[in-house]
Each structure stands twice: as C-alpha cells, then as structure tokens.
Coordinates of C-alpha atoms and ligand atoms in Angstrom, one line a residue:
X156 CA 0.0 0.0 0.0
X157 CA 1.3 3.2 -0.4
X158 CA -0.2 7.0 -0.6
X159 CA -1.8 8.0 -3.9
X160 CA -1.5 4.5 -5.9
X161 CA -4.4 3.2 -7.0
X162 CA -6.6 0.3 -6.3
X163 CA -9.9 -0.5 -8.3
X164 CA -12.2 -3.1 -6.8
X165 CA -14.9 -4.7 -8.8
X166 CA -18.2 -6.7 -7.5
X167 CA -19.2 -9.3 -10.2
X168 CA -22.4 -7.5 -12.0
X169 CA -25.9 -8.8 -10.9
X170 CA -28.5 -10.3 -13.1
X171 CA -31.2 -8.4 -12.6
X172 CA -33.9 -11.0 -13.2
X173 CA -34.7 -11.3 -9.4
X174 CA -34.2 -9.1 -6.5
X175 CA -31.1 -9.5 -4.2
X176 CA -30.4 -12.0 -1.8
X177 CA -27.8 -12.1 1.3
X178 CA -25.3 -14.0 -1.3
X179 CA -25.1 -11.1 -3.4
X180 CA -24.8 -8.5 -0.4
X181 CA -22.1 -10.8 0.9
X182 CA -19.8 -10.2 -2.5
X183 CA -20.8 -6.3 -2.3
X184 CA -19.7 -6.1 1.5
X185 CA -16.5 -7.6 0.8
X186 CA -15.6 -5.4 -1.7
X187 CA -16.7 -2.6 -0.4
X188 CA -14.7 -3.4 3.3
X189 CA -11.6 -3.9 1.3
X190 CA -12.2 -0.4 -0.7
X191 CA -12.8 1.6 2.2
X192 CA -9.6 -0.2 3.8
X193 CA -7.7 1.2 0.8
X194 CA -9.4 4.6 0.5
X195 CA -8.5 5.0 4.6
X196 CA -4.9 3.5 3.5
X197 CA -4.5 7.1 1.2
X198 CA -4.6 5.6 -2.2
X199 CA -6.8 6.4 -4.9
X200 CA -9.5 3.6 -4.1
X201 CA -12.4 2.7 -7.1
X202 CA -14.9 0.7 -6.1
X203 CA -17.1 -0.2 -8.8
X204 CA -20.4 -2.9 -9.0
X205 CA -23.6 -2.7 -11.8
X206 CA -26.2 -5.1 -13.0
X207 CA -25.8 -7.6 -15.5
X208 CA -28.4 -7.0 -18.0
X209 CA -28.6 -8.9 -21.5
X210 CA -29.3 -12.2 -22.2
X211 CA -31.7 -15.0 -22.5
X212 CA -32.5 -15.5 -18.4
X213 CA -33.7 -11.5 -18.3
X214 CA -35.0 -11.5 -21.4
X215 CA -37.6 -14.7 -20.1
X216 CA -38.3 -13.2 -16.8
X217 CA -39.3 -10.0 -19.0
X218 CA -42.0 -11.9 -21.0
X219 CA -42.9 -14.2 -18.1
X220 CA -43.7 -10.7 -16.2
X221 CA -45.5 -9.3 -19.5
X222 CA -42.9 -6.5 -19.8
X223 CA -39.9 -6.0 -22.2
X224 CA -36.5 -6.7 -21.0
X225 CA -35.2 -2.9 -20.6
X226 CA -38.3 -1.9 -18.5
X227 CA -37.7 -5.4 -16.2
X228 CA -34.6 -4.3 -15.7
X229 CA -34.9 -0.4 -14.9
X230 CA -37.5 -1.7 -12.7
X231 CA -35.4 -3.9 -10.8
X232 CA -32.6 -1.6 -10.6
X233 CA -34.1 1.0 -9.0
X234 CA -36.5 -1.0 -6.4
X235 CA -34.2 -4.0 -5.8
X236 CA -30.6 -3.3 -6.7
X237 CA -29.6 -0.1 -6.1
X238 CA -31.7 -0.1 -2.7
X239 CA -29.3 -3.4 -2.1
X240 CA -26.4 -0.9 -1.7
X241 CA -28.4 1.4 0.6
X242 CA -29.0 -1.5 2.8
X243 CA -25.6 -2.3 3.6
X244 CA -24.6 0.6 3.3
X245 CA -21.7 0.5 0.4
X246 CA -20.0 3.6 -0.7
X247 CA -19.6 2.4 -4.4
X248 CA -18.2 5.2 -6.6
X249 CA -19.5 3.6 -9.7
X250 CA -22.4 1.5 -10.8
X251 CA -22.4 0.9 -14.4
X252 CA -25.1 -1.2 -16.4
X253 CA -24.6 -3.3 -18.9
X254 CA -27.8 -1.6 -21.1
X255 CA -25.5 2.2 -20.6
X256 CA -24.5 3.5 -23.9
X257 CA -21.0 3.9 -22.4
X258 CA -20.7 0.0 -22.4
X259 CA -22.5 -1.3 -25.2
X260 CA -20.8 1.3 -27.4
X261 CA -17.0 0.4 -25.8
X262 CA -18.1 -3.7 -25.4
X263 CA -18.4 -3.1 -29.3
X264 CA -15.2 -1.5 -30.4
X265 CA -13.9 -4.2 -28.3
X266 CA -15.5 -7.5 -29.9
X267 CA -14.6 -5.4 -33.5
X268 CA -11.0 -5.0 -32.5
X269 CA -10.8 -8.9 -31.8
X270 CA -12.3 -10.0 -35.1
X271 CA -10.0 -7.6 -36.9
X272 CA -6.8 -9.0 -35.3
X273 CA -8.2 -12.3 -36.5
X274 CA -9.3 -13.6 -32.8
X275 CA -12.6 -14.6 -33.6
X276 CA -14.0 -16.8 -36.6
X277 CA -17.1 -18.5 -37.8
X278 CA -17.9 -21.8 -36.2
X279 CA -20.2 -24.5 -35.0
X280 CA -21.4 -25.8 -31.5
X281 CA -23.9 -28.0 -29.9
X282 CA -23.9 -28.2 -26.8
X283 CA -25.9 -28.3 -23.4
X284 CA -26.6 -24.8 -21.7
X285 CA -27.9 -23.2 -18.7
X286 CA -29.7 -20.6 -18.7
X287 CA -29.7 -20.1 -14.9
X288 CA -25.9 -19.7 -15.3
X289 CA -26.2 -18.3 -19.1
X290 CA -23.4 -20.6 -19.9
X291 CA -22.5 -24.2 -22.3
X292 CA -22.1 -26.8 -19.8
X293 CA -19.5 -29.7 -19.8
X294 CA -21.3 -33.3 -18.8
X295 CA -18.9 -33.1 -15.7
X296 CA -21.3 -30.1 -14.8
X297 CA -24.3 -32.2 -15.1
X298 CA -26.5 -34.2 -12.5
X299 CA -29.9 -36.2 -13.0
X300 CA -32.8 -34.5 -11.9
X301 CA -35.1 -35.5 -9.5
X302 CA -39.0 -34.4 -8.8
X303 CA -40.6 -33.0 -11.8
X304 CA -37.2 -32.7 -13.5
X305 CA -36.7 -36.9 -13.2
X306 CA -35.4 -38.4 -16.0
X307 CA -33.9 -34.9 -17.2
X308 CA -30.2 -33.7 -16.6
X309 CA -30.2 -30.7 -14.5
X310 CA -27.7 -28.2 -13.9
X311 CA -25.4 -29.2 -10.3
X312 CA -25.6 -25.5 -9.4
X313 CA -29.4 -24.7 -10.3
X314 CA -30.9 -28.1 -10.3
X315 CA -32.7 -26.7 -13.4
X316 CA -32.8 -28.8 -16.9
X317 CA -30.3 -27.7 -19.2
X318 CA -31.2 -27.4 -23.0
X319 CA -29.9 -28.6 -25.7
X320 CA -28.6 -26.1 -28.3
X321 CA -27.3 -26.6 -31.9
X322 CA -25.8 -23.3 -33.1
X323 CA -23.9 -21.4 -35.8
X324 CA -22.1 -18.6 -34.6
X325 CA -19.4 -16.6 -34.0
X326 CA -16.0 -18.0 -31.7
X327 CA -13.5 -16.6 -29.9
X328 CA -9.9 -18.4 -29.9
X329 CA -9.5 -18.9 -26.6
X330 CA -7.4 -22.0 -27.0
X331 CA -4.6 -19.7 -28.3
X332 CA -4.0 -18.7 -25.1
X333 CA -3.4 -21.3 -22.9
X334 CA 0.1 -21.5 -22.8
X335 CA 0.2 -17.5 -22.1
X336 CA -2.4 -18.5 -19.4
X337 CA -0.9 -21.0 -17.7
X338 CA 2.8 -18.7 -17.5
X339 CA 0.5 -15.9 -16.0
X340 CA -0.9 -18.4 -13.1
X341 CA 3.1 -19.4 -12.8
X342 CA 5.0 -16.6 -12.8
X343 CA 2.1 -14.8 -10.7
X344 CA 0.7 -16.9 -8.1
X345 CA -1.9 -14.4 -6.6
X346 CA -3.2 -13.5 -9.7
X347 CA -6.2 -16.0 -8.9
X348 CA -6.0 -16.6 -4.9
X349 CA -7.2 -18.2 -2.8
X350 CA -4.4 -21.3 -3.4
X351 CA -7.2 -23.6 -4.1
X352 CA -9.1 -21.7 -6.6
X353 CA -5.3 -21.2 -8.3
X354 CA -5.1 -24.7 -8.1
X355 CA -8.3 -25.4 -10.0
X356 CA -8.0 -23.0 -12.6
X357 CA -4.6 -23.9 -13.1
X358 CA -6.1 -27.5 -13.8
X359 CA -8.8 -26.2 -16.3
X360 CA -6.8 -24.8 -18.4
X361 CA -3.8 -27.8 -18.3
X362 CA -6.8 -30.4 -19.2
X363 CA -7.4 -28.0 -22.3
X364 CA -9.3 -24.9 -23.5
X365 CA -12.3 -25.2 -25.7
X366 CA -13.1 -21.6 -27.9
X367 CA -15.7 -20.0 -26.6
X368 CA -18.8 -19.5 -28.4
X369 CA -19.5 -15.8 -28.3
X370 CA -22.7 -14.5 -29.9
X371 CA -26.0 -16.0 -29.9
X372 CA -28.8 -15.8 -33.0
X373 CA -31.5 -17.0 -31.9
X374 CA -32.8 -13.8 -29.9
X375 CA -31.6 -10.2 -30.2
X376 CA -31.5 -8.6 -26.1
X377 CA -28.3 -8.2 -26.2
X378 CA -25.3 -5.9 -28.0
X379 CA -25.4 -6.1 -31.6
X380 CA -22.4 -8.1 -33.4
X381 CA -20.7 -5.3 -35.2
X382 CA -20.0 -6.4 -38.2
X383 CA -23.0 -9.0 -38.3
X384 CA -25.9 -7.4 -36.7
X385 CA -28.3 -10.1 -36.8
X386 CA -26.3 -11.5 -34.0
X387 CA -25.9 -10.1 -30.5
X388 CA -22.9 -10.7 -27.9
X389 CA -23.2 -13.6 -25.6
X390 CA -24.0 -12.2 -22.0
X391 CA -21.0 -13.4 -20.8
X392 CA -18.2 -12.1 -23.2
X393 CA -20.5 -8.1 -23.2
X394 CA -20.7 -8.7 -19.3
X395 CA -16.9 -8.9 -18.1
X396 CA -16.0 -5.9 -20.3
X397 CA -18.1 -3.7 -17.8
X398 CA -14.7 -4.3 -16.2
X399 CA -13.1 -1.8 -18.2
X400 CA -15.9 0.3 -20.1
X401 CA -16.8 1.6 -16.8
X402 CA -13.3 2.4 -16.2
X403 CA -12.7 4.5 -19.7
X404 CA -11.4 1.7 -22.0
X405 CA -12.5 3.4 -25.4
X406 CA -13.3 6.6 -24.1
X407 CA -11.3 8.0 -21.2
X408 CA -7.8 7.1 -21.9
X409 CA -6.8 9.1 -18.4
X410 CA -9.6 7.7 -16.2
X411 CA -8.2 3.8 -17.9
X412 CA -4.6 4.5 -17.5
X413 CA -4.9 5.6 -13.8
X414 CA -8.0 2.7 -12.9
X415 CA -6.9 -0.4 -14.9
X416 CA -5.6 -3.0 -13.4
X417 CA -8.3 -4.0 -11.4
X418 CA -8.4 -6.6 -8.2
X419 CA -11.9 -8.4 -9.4
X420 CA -14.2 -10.0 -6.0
X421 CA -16.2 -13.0 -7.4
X422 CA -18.2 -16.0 -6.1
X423 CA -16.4 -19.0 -6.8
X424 CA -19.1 -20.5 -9.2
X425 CA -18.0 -17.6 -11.6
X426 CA -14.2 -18.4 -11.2
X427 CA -13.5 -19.9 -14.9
X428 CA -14.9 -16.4 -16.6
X429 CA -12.6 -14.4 -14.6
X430 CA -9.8 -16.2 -14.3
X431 CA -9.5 -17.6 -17.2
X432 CA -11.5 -16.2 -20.5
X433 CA -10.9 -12.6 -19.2
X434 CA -7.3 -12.6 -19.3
X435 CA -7.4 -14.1 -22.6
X436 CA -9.7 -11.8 -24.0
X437 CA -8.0 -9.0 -22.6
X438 CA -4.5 -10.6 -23.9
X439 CA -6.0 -11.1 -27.2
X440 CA -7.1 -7.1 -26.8
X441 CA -2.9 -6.1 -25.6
X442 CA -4.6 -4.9 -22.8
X443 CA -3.6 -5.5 -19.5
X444 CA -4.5 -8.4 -17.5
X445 CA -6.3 -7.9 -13.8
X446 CA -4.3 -7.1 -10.5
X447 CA -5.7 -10.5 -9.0
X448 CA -8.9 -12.7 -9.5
X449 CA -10.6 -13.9 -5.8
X450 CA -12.6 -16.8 -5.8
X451 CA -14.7 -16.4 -2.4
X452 CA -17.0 -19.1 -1.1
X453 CA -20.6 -19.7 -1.0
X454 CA -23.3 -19.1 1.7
X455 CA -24.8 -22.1 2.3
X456 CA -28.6 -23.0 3.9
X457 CA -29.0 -25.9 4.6
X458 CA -25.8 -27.0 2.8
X459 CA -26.6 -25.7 -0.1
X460 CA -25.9 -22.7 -2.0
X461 CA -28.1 -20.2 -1.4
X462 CA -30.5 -18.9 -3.7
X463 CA -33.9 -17.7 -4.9
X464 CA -34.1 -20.0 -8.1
X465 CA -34.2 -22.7 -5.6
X466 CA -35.8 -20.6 -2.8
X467 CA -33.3 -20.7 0.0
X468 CA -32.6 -16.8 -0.4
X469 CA -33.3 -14.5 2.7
X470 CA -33.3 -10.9 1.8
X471 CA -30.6 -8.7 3.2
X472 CA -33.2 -6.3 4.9
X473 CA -34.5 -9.4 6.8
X474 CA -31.2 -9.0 8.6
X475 CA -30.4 -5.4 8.8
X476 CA -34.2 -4.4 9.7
X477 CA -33.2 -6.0 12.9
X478 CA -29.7 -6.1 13.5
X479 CA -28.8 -2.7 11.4
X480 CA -26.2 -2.8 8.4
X481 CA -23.4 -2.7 10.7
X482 CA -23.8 -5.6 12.0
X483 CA -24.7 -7.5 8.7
X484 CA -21.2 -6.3 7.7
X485 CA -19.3 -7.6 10.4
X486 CA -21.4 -11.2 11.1
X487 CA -20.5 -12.1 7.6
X488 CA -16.8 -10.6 7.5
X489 CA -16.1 -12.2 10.6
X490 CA -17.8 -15.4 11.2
X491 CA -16.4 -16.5 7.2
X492 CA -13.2 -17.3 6.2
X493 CA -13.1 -15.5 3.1
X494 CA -12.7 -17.4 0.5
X495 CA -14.2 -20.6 2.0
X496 CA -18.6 -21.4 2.3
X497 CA -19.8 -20.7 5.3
X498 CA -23.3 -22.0 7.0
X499 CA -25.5 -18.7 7.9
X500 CA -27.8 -19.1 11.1
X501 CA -29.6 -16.4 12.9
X502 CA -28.5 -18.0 16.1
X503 CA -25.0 -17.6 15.2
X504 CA -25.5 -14.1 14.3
X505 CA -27.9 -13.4 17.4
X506 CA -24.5 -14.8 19.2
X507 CA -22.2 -13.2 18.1
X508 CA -23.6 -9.6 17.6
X509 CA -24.6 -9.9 21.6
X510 CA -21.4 -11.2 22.8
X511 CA -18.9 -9.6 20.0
X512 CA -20.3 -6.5 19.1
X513 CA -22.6 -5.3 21.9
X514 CA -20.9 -6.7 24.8
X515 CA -17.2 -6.5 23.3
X516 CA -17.2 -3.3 21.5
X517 CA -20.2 -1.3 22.1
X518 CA -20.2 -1.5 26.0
X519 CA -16.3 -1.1 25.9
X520 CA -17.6 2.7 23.7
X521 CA -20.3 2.9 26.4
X522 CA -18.2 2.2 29.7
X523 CA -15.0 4.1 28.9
X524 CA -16.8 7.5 27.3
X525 CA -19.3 7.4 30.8
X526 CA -16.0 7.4 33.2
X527 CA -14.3 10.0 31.0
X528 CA -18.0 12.3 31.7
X529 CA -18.6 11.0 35.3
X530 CA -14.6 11.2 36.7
X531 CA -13.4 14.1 34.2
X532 CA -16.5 16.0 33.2
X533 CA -15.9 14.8 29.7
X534 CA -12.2 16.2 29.7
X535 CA -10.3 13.6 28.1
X536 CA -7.2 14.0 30.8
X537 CA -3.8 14.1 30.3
X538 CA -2.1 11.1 31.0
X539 CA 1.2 10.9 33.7
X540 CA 4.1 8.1 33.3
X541 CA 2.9 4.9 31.6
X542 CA 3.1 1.9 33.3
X543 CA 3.6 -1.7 32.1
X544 CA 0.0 -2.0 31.2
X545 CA -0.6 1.1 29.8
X546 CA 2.4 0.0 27.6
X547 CA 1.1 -3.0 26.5
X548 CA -2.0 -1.5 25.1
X549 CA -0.5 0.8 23.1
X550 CA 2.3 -2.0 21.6
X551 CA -0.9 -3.9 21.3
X552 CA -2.6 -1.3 19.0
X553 CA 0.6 -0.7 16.9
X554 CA 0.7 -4.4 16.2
X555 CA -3.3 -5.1 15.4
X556 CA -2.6 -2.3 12.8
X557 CA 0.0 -3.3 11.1
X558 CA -1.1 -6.9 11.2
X559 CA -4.4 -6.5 9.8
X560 CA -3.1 -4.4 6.8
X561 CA -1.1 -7.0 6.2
X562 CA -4.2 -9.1 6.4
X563 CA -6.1 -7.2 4.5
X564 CA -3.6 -6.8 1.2
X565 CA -3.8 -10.6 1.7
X566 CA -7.9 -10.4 1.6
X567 CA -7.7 -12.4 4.5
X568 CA -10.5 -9.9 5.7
X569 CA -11.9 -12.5 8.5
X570 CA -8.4 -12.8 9.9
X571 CA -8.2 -8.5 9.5
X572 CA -11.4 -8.5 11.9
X573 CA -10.1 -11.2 14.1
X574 CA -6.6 -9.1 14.6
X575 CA -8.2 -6.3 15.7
X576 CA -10.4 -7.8 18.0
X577 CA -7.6 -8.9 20.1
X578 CA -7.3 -5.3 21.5
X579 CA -11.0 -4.8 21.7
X580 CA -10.5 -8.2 24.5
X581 CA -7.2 -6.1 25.8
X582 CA -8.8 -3.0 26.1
X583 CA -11.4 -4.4 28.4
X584 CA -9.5 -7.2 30.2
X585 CA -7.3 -3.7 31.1
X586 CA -10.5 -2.2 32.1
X587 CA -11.3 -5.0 34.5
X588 CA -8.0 -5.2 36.0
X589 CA -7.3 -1.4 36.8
X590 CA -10.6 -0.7 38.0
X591 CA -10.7 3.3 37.5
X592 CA -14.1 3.3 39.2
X593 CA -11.7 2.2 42.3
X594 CA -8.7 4.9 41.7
X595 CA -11.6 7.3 41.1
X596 CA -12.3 7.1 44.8
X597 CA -8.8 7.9 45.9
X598 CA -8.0 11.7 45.0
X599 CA -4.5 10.6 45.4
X600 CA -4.7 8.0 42.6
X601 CA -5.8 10.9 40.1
X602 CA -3.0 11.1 37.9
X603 CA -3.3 7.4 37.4
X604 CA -6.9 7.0 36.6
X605 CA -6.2 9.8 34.0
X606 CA -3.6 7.9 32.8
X607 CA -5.9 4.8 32.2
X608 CA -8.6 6.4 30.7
X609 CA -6.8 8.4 28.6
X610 CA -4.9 5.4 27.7
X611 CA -8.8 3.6 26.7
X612 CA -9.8 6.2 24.9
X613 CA -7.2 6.2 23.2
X614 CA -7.3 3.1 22.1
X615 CA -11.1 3.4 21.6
X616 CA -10.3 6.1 19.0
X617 CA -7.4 3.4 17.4
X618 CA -11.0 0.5 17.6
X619 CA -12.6 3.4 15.8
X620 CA -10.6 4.2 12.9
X621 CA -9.5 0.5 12.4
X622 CA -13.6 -1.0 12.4
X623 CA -14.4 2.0 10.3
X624 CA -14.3 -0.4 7.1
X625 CA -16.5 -3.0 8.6
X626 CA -18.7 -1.1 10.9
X627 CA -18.9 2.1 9.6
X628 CA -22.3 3.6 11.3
X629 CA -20.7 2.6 14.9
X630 CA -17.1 3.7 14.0
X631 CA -18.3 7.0 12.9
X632 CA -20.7 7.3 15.9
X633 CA -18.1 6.5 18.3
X634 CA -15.1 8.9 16.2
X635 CA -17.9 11.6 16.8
X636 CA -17.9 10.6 20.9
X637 CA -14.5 10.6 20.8
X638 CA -14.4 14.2 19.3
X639 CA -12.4 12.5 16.8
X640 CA -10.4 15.2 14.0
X641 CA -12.4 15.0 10.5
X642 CA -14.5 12.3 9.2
X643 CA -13.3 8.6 10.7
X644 CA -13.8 7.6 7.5
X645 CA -10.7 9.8 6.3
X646 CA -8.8 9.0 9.3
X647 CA -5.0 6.8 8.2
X648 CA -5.8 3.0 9.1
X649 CA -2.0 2.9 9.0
X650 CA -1.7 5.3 11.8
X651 CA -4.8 4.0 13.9
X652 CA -3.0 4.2 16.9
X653 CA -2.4 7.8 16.9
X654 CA -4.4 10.3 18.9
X655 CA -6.2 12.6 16.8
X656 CA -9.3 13.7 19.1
X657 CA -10.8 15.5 21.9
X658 CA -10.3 17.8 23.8
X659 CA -13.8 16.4 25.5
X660 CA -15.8 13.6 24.7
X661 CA -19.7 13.6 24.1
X662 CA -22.2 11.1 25.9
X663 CA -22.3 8.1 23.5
X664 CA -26.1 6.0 22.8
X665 CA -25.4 2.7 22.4
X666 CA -23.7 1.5 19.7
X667 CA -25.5 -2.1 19.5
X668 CA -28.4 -1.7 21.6
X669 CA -30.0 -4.7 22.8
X670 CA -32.3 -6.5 20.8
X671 CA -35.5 -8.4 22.1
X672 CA -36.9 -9.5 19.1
X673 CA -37.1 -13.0 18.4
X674 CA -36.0 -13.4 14.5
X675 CA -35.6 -16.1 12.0
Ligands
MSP886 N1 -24.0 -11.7 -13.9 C1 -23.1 -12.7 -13.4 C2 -21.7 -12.1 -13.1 C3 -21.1 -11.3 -14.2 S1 -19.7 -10.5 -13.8 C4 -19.0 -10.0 -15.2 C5 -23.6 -13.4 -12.2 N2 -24.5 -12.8 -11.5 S2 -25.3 -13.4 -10.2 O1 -26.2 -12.3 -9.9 O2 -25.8 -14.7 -10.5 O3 -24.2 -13.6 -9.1 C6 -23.4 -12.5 -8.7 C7 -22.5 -13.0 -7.6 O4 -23.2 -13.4 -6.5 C8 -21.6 -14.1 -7.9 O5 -20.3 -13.8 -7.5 C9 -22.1 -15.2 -7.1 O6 -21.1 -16.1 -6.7 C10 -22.6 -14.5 -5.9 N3 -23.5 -15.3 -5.2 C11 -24.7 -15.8 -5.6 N4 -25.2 -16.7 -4.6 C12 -24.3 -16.7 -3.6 C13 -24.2 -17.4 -2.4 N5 -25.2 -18.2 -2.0 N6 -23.2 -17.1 -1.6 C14 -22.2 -16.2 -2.0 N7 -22.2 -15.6 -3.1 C15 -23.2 -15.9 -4.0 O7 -23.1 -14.5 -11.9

C-alpha cells in the first residue's frame, strides 16, 4: 500500500432477473470493506459494481412478467438493486449497467477490434446450456434431476434442466492462449487466490481450453455483433468488459490508465470467466490483464448454496431491519473465512452480535466515554508516566494495525477482523483489571486514573478508525464521541494508533443496543 497508488475493486455485475439476496450483499460487502480499507490506506480507491443486463434469463423473466426486458430491468434496478447498496450501506463510486450506452458502445469497439486482429472466426457448437448460469455446460457439470425434473439432466448448481442447443455462430480463440495462461498463473501466483481456486483454474486450463462461443442468433436482447448485426454478444463475453468500459477503455484514456488494473471479488461458481476467459480476451485485446482474480465461497442454507431459483434466499433487509447494516457487515466478515462457504444461522448471528459487538465493542464505547464524563466531566485528561499495562496496550494497537493491513492486502478480511479484535479483548480485560471506578475514589490516585482512561480512549479512538471499514455507522458514531479530528472515514488506518481527538468527549447512545426481538 502506499499513498496516492491506485486500487480498483470490482463486485461481479448482478442479473437483474430477481431481486437480491444475502449471497449477493455478501460479494458487495467484501468489496466494499476492502475499498474503504484502501481509501482509509491514502490511495486512490475505485470501487465499482452494476447489474448484469442482457441475455436470455432476463429476457424470459421480461416476458414471463409481460414487460420487455429494458423496463424489467430499470424496474429492478431502482427498487431491488440499487436499494441493495443502501442497505448495507456500500460507498460504491461507480455503478455501471450493462444496457448504458457507455458500455454497449465500448463492449463493441472491443469484440470489432478482436475479429480484426483475426481472434474470432465463424464456427459450429452444440452443446448443453444453462440458462440459470447463461453458460455451455461440460457433462462433468451435469446431475440427474429429481421431482418434476426426473429423467432430465439438470444443472449441479441450479438443479434446473439444461437445453440442448445446436448453433452457428461466432468464436473466440480462446485455445490460443493457454500457454500464455498458464505462464501468467506461474509466474504470478496471486493472480487468482485463494491457493485452491489457483489450483483449480490452473487444472482447467492444463486439461485444455475449448473456444468459446461468443454470440447467440436465436434472440436479439443483447449488443449487436458489429459487423454482423443479426447476432448479439453472448451475455457473458459483453458482461466482463463492464470491467473496463466503466473504467474509460475506449473513451477515457486518463480515467483507464490511472483505474486499470483491477483486483476483481467473485463468487467462486464464476471463477473460470474471470480467471480464465478474461485474461485471454483481454491478452487477445494487448490490454492489461487484472491485478488479482478472488474466488470467495458460497453461503450455504442448509448445505446448499443459497439462492432464490431454488428458494433458499433471505433478503438482506430481513437481517439489517433487525440487526442494522453494521452488523450484517461484520457477522459475515467475521464469522467466514473469506474465500471458504460458510453456513449462515440467525442464532450464530444473534451470538455473536450480543457477545462480540454489543458486549465487546459497544459497552467497551459505552463504559470508557461514561468514566471520562462522570470522573473528568468529559475532559479527556492528560495522562502521567505509563506503566507496564498502559504500555502494552498501546504495543498492542501498533501491532493489530500493522497486522491486519497485512491481512487485509492478503484479503484475509476474517483474519483483518479477528486481529483487531484482540485489542478490543485487551482493552477491556485492562479495564477490569485497573478498576478506575476504584482509583476514582482515591484523590491521590488521580494522575493514574487519567492515565488509564486516557490510555482507553485512546485506544477506543485506534478501535474506531481501524472497524471503520467493517462497521462504519458505529465507527463514525463512536469517532464523533471521541471528538475524533475529521470524518473517521478519512482517518489513516495505517496510523490508527495515533491520537487525533478531543479535547472532551460527548455522551455516546449505544452503539449495538440490545435486541428483544425473536428473529428467523
Ligand atoms: N451476472 C453474473 C456475473 C457477471 S460478472 C462480469 C452473475 N450474476 S449473479 O447475480 O448470478 O451472481 C453474482 C454474484 O453473487 C456471484 O459472484 C455469485 O457467486 C454471488 N452469489 C450468488 N449466490 C451466492 C451465495 N449463496 N453465496 C455467496 N455468493 C453468491 O453471476
């Protein structure tokens, strides 16, 4: 990391023939923790997520819904999509579209500068596809269906039949790069991470790469084939290159040059398009491949993927009405390796938001600002000579910073959380053990009660700055408490542990209050 650099984050782009589950806010939250890391890091950070709009699966829900597929998905945009964003409250600073003029008419000069530097010919396939996952599927991909699908072969991932398809259309040469591929995946081993994605994509493209089929004629929602207009671009090939028409390829040379590379978040299921057709459309284009390529894991219910085609998905507000956005952040950050599938249960999150974030953090806020009003009418004091433990908290902030940056440019983002919770346990084990409400009763331990709440607060204001990624709303909440210098959210993550508030702290609500609710 370093100050000024830049770092471009990209979601994966949503279909937009259903509304938003927690899978979906899980891939946004990620991003968006990592980009406000960066931004608080003092680099130029770009975090950028849309909606996925062409293709066969929209255009069907469009006529299944008697509407036509740009009105479907304007509709869904604006009531299901961006609202998403809202929700859990990401600061994107781009959402692109895939139906914006900027990307259909960039997408284009693209797919025409391939076929003129002889990338993409004429060819056959027949094949089974998905339409769930708008892609060709090997046999290997393929399960028998049971229930009304018995007797059919059904996609593994939407248990849906797949369809048979015979067609004539146009290819892109995606074979000619595997050698270039597989030297990228060697000489750059994070450039897909984590080690076991690497490890399968590596294997993909060593048991050989098939050319992609990449136009469709058999329905036109979509982005006309330049130079043959009675085709349009397959969803997938017109859907990555939001990558890079959002960030100027074709028309903002400037904006391209200071955005591109980008480090691309995806669900693992989508791992093959980005970690291997991407690069070798973007090699084909002499364009620059991306930073890095992660693979995270799944939400599971009930052991299963979640999702709406198969009606397992729970709606993000289902969460946040409850438990608030900040907490939706930090459950899933926390409680999921990222990069691995993790089991969601509301008793789990009931858990660990009482134990973790109101009784950790938020009464740690609560108990240190009330001493600072009740023993030094809201003066943060002065402290006198450290001792050993007012030492070790502040080694112990130094350390949680640096070690979950580190985390972090690892996208360990679980492990990031888990680092800095260590001093949120320190801080109020130190609490426990120096007892200011008992040096508060002897005027001649003044100096060192001031010392140890000065030495909490100041390690609140480190808990503030460093959770401002995660936990935003509370981080800000507490920064303000704290009389904190600027916005929290502009505050150096690489320099938590320095002071930069007061002179007097403010009474502080809670930041998780309790909840009584039953939910689920
Ligand atoms: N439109 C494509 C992506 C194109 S990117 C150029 C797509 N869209 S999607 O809406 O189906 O999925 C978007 C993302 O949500 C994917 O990364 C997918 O892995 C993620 N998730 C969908 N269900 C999920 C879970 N149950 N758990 C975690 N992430 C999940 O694919």
């Amino acid at each position: 990391m370093s100050d000024g650099s830049s770092f471009y984050v990209t979601t994966p782009i949503f279909y937009v023939n259903d509304v938003p589950h927690i899978g979906h806010a899980y891939t946004e939250v990620a991003a968006d923790v990592l980009a406000r890391w960066h931004r608080q890091s003092g680099e130029h950070a770009w975090l950028l997520t849309g909606t996925d709009e062409h293709g066969q699966k929209i255009l069907r829900t469009a006529i299944a819904n008697g509407t036509t597929p740009k009105e479907w998905a304007d509709r869904l945009v604006e009531t299901a999509w961006k609202p998403l964003l809202e929700t859990v409250n990401i600061a994107n600073d781009d959402f692109i579209r895939t139906t914006d003029p900027r990307h259909e008419v960039n997408a284009a000069k693209f797919l025409q500068h391939l076929h003129d530097s002889g990338h993409i010919y004429t060819g056959e396939y027949e094949g089974y596809y998905c339409v769930g996952c708008e892609e060709y599927k090997q046999q290997g991909d393929l399960v028998d269906g049971t229930g009304e699908f018995e007797g059919q072969l059904v996609c593994a991932i939407h248990s849906k039949p797949v369809e048979l398809l015979h067609e004539k259309n146009y290819f892109f040469r995606t074979s000619a790069f595997a050698e270039q591929l597989l030297a990228l995946y060697e000489s750059n081993p994070d450039f897909v991470q984590p080690e076991s994605a690497r490890n399968e994509v590596v294997s993909w493209v060593k048991n050989g790469l098939a050319d992609l089929s990449i136009s469709r004629s058999s329905f036109d929602w979509g982005i006309k084939v330049p130079w043959d207009e009675s085709h349009v671009v397959y969803v997938w090939f017109d859907a990555l290159l939001n990558y890079i028409t959002a960030a100027g390829y074709g028309h903002d040379d400037e904006k391209f040059a200071r955005l591109w590379p980008a480090t691309h978040i995806v669900g693992k299921d989508i791992l093959r398009f980005h970690a291997v057709i991407w690069p070798a459309m973007l090699m084909a284009a002499g364009i620059d491949v991306p930073k890095q390529v992660f693979g995270h894991g799944w939400l599971l219910v009930g052991g299963e993927k979640m999702s709406k085609s198969k009606l397992t998905g729970i709606a993000p507000s289902q969460i946040t009405d409850t438990f608030g956005s900040d907490a939706f952040r930090y459950y899933f950050m926390r409680a999921i390796s990222f990069g691995q599938d993790g089991s969601f249960s509301w008793e789990d999150l009931s858990a660990r938001y009482q134990s973790e974030l109101a009784n950790g953090f938020g009464n740690l806020a609560s108990r240190v600002i009330a001493m600072v009003v009740r023993y030094c009418d809201g003066v943060i004091p002065s402290p006198g000579s450290f001792e050993a433990a007012d030492e070790a908290i502040a080694a112990t902030s130094k350390r949680v910073t640096d070690a979950a940056g580190e985390s972090i440019d690892r996208l360990a983002i679980h492990e990031a959380i888990a680092t800095v919770w260590e001093l949120v346990d320190e801080l109020n084990g130190y609490i426990t053990s120096q007892e200011p409400w008992g040096l508060a009763k002897d005027p001649a331990r003044r100096l060192r009660l001031e010392t140890v709440l000065f030495t909490a607060v100041r390690g609140l204001g480190t808990l503030a700055v460093l959770l401002s990624p995660v936990v935003p709303e509370a981080a800000a909440k507490l920064w303000t408490a704290l009389d904190g210098t600027g916005l929290v959210g502009d505050a150096r993550i690489d320099r938590a542990w320095e002071w930069t508030g007061g002179p007097k702290v403010a009474p502080l609500e809670a930041l998780f209050p309790r909840i009584e609710a039953t939910v689920g």
